[in-house]
Every structure is written in structure tokens, then in C-alpha cells.
Tab-separated table of C-alpha atoms in Angstrom:
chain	number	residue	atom	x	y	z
R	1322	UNK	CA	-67.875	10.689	-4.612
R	1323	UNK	CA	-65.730	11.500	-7.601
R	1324	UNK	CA	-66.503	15.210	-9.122
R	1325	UNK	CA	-65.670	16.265	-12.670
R	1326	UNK	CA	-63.022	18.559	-11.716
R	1327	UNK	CA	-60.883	15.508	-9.811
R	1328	UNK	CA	-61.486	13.291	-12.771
R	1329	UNK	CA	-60.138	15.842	-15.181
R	1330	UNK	CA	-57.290	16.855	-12.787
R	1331	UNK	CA	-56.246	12.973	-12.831
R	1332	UNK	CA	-56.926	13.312	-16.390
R	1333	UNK	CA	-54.515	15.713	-16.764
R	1334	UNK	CA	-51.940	14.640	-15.067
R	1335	UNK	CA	-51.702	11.120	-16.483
R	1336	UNK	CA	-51.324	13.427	-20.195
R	1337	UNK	CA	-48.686	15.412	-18.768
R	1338	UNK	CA	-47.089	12.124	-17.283
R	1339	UNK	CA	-46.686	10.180	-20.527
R	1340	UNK	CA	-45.529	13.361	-22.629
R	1341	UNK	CA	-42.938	14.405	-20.089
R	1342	UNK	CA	-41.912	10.538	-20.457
R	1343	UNK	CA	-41.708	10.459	-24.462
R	1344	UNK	CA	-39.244	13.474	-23.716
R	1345	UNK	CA	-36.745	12.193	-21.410
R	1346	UNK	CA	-34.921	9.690	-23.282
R	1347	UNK	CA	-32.909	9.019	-26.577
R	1348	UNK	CA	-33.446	7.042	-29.443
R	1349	UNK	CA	-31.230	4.709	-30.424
R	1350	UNK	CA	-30.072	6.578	-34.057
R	1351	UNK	CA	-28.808	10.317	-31.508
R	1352	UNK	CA	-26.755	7.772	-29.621
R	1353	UNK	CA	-25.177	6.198	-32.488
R	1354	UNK	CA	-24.494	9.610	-34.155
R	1355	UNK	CA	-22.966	10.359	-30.745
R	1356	UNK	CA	-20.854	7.476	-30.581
R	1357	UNK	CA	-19.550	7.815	-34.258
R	1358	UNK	CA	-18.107	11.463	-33.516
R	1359	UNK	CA	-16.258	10.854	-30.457
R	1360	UNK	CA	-15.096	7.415	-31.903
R	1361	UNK	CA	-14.039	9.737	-34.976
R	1362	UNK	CA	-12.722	12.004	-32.354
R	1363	UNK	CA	-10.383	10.220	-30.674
R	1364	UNK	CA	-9.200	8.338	-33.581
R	1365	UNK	CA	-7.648	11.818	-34.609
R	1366	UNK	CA	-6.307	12.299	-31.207
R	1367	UNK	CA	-4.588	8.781	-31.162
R	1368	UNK	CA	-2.978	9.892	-34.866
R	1369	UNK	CA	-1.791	13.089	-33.841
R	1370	UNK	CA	-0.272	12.117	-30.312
R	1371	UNK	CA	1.547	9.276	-32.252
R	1372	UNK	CA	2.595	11.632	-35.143
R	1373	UNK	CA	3.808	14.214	-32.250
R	1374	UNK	CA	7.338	15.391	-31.031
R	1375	UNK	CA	5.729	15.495	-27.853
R	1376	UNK	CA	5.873	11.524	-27.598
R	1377	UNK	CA	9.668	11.666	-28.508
R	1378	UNK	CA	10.296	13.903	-25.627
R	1379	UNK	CA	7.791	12.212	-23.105
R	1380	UNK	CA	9.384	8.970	-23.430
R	1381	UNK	CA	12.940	11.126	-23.117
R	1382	UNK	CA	11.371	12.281	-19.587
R	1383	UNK	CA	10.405	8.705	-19.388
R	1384	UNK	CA	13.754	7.384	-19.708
R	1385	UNK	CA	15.795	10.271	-17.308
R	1386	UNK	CA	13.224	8.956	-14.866
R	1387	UNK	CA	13.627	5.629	-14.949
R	1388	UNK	CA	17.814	6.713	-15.057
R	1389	UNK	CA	17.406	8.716	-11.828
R	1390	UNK	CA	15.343	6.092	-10.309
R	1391	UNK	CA	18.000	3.902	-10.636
R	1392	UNK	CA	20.431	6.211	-9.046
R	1393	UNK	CA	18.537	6.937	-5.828
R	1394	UNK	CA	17.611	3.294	-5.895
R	1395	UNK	CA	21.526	2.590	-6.075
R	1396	UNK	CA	21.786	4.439	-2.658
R	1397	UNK	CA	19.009	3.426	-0.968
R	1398	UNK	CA	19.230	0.279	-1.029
R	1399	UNK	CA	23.488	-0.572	-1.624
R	1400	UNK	CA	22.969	-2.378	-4.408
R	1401	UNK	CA	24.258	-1.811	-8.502
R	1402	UNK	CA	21.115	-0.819	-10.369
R	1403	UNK	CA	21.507	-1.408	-14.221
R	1404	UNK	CA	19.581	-0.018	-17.073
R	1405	UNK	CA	19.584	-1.345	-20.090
R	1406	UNK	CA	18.982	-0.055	-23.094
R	1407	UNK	CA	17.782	-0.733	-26.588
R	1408	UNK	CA	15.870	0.646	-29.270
R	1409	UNK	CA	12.195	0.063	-28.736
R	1410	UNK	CA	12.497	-0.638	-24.592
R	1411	UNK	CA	14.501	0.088	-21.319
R	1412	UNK	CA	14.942	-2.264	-18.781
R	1413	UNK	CA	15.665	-1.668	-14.919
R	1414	UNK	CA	17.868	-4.740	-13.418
R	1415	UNK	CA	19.056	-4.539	-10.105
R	1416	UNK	CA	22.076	-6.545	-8.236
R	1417	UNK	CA	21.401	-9.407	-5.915
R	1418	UNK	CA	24.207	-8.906	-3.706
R	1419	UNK	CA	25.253	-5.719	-1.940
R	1420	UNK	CA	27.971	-3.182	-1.424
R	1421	UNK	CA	30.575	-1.767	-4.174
R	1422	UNK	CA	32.035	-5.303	-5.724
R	1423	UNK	CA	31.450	-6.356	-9.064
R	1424	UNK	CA	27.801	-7.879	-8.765
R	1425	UNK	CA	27.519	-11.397	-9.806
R	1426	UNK	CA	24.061	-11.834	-10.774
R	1427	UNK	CA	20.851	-9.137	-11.400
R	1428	UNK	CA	17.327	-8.975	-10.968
R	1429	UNK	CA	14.628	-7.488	-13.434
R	1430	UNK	CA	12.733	-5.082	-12.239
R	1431	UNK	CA	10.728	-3.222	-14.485
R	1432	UNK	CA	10.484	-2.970	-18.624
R	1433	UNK	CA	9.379	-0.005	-20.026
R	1434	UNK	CA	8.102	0.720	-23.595
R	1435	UNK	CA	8.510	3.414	-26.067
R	1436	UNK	CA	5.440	4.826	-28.116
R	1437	UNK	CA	4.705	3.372	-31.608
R	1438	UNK	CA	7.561	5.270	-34.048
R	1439	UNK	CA	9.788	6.337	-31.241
R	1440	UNK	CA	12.800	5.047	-30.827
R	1441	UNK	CA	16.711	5.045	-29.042
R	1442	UNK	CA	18.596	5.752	-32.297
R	1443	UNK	CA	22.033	5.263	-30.917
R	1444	UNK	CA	24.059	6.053	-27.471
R	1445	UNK	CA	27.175	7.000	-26.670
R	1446	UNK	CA	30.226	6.902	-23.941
R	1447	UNK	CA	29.999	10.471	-23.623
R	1448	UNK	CA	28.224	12.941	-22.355
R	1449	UNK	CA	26.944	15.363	-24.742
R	1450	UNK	CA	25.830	18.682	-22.935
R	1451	UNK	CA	26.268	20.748	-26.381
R	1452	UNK	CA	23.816	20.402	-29.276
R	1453	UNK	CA	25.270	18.698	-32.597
R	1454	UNK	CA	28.716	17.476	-30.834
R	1455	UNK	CA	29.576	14.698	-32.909
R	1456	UNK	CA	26.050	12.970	-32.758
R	1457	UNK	CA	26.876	9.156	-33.607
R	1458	UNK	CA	25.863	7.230	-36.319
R	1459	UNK	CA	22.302	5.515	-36.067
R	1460	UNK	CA	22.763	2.677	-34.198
R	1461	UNK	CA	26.027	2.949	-32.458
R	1462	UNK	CA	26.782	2.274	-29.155
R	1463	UNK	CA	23.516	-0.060	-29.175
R	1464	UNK	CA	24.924	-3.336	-28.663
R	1465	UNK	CA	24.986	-4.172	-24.745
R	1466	UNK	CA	24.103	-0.423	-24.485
R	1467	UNK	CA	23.229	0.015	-21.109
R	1468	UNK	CA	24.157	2.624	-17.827
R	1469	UNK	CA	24.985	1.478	-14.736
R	1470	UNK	CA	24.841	3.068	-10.778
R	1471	UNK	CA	26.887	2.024	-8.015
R	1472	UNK	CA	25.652	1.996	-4.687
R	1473	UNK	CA	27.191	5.700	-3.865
R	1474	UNK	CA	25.036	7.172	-6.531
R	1475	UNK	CA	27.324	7.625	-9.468
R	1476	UNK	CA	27.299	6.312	-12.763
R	1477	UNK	CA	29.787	3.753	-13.721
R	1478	UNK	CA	30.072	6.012	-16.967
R	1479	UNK	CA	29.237	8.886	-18.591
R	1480	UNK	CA	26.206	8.323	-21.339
R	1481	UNK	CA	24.343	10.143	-24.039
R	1482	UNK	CA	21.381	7.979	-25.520
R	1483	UNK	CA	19.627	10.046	-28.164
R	1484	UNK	CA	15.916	9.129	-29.170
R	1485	UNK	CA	14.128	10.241	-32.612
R	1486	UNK	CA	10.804	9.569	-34.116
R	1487	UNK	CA	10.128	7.055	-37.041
R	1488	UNK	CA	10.418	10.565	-39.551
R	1489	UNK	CA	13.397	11.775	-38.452
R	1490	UNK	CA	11.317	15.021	-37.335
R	1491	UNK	CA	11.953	15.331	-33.689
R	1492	UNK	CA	15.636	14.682	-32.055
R	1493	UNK	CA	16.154	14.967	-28.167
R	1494	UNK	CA	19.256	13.597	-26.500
R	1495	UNK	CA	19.273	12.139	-22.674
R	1496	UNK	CA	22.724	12.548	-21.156
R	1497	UNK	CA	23.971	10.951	-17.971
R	1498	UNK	CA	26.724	12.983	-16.306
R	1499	UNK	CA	29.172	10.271	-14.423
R	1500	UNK	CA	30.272	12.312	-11.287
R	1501	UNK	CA	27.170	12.660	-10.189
R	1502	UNK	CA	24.987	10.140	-11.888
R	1503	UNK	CA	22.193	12.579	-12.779
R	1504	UNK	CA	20.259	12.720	-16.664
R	1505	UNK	CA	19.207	15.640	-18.277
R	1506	UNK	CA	16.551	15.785	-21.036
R	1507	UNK	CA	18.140	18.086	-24.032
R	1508	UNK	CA	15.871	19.134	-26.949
R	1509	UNK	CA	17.831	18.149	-30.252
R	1510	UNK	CA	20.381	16.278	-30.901
């Protein structure tokens, strides 16, 4: 038999049920409004990275390490390792034949990009340790610009590739020492 207190207790329960329910969720206008501000958000974000000098000198650290990459490839595996560059990529090519002659044909293996306004401005023969040593006119050096690693691990020459941004803000240099085949970042040019 069902008393009054049980029925009320069930009662109760049931109320507390459907109003801890209507709590729990969202409505569909607090997730839009959420949506909108982080879409706003990272709209800004995606401005200011591009607009940065950071993504002039990540894609210089991008470039020295696809440079070194190349070297210690060189040794490891005997081969030339070539990369080329140009204004809005890099490209990695690697010998098909082995040991220190002249290599008759290369491989790709591996294209990379630079950000949106960021680009390799001009390159040089040299390499330019010191800041504002006869920086070469945009676009020099550019055509068949490219540095290449024989298979002990030094560069066939000495390079100096310098990367800008789109608003001439931000200037950073990569050079390539020949001896020993390394790159170095360098902030300005």
C-alpha cells in the first residue's frame, strides 16, 4: 500500500528531476554568441601572426633547418643534397648517385612554403656574418639561387639568403658558412 508521504517523496523527486534537467544544457542563441567570439578571436590572431616579424624569423629558422638537414643528410647518406631556393619556397633535392663526383641527376624531396607576405628577397655568394655589409639589391642572386652539400658535410659555397616581410618591416639574413656547411639565423639584414 502506497502512503502519502511515498507519493509526495516520488512527487518530489520527479519536480526536482525535470528542473535540474531545464538547467543542464544550452540554448542554441549562448552557443552562437560563443562561436561568434572565438571565430572573432582567432580571426585577430590569424591577422596579427601574419602581420608579425615573428613569421619572418620562423620561416628564417625554417630555412637554416631545412639547410642543416641537408648537410647531415649529405653525410649520412654520401650523397649531394641540394637546396634550392626562391622567393616564396625552398626545395630539398637530393643526388641519385653517390660519393664526391659531379651528380648527374637529383631527386625531390621535400618543398617547403613561406607564410603569406614573407619572402627570400635576394641571396648572395657570400657570407655575411656582419649586419648591413653590402646587403644586395632585391632580387639578386635569385636566379638558379640555390646551396649545395657534398657528401663530407661542406657547402659547395658560401651563401647569405636574406628574407623580409611584404612591408619591408622585419629583415633577418640566413648565412651558410662554406668550411663547415653550417647556417646561422641573424636578426637584420
Amino acid at each position: 500500500m502506497t502512503t502519502v508521504r511515498q507519493m509526495t517523496g516520488s512527487a518530489s523527486r520527479k519536480a526536482r528531476h525535470r528542473r535540474a534537467g531545464a538547467q543542464r544544457g544550452v540554448t542554441l542563441v549562448e552557443l552562437m554568441v560563443v562561436l561568434t567570439i572565438v571565430g572573432v578571436l582567432m580571426a585577430a590572431a590569424v591577422v596579427s601572426y601574419q602581420n608579425s616579424p615573428a613569421s619572418v624569423h620562423g620561416y628564417a629558422e625554417q630555412v637554416s633547418g631545412e639547410l642543416d638537414g641537408a648537410r647531415l643528410r649529405a653525410v649520412a647518406s654520401k650523397r649531394w643534397q641540394r637546396v634550392e631556393i626562391q622567393a616564396a619556397q625552398v626545395s630539398v633535392w637530393e643526388a641519385t648517385t653517390e660519393g664526391m663526383a659531379t651528380p648527374v641527376g637529383w631527386q625531390l624531396l621535400r618543398t617547403v612554403f613561406a607564410p603569406a607576405k614573407v619572402s627570400v628577397v635576394s641571396m648572395s655568394d657570400q657570407t655575411h656574418a656582419v649586419p648591413n655589409s653590402s646587403v644586395p639589391a632585391p632580387g639578386a642572386g635569385m636566379t638558379n639561387a640555390a646551396v649545395e652539400f657534398r657528401p663530407d658535410g661542406a657547402a659547395a659555397a658560401a651563401a647569405t639568403i636574406f628574407i623580409g616581410d611584404a612591408r619591408d618591416v622585419s629583415h633577418v639574413r640566413v648565412a651558410v658558412y662554406r668550411a663547415t656547411g653550417s647556417a646561422y639565423v641573424f636578426n637584420d639584414w
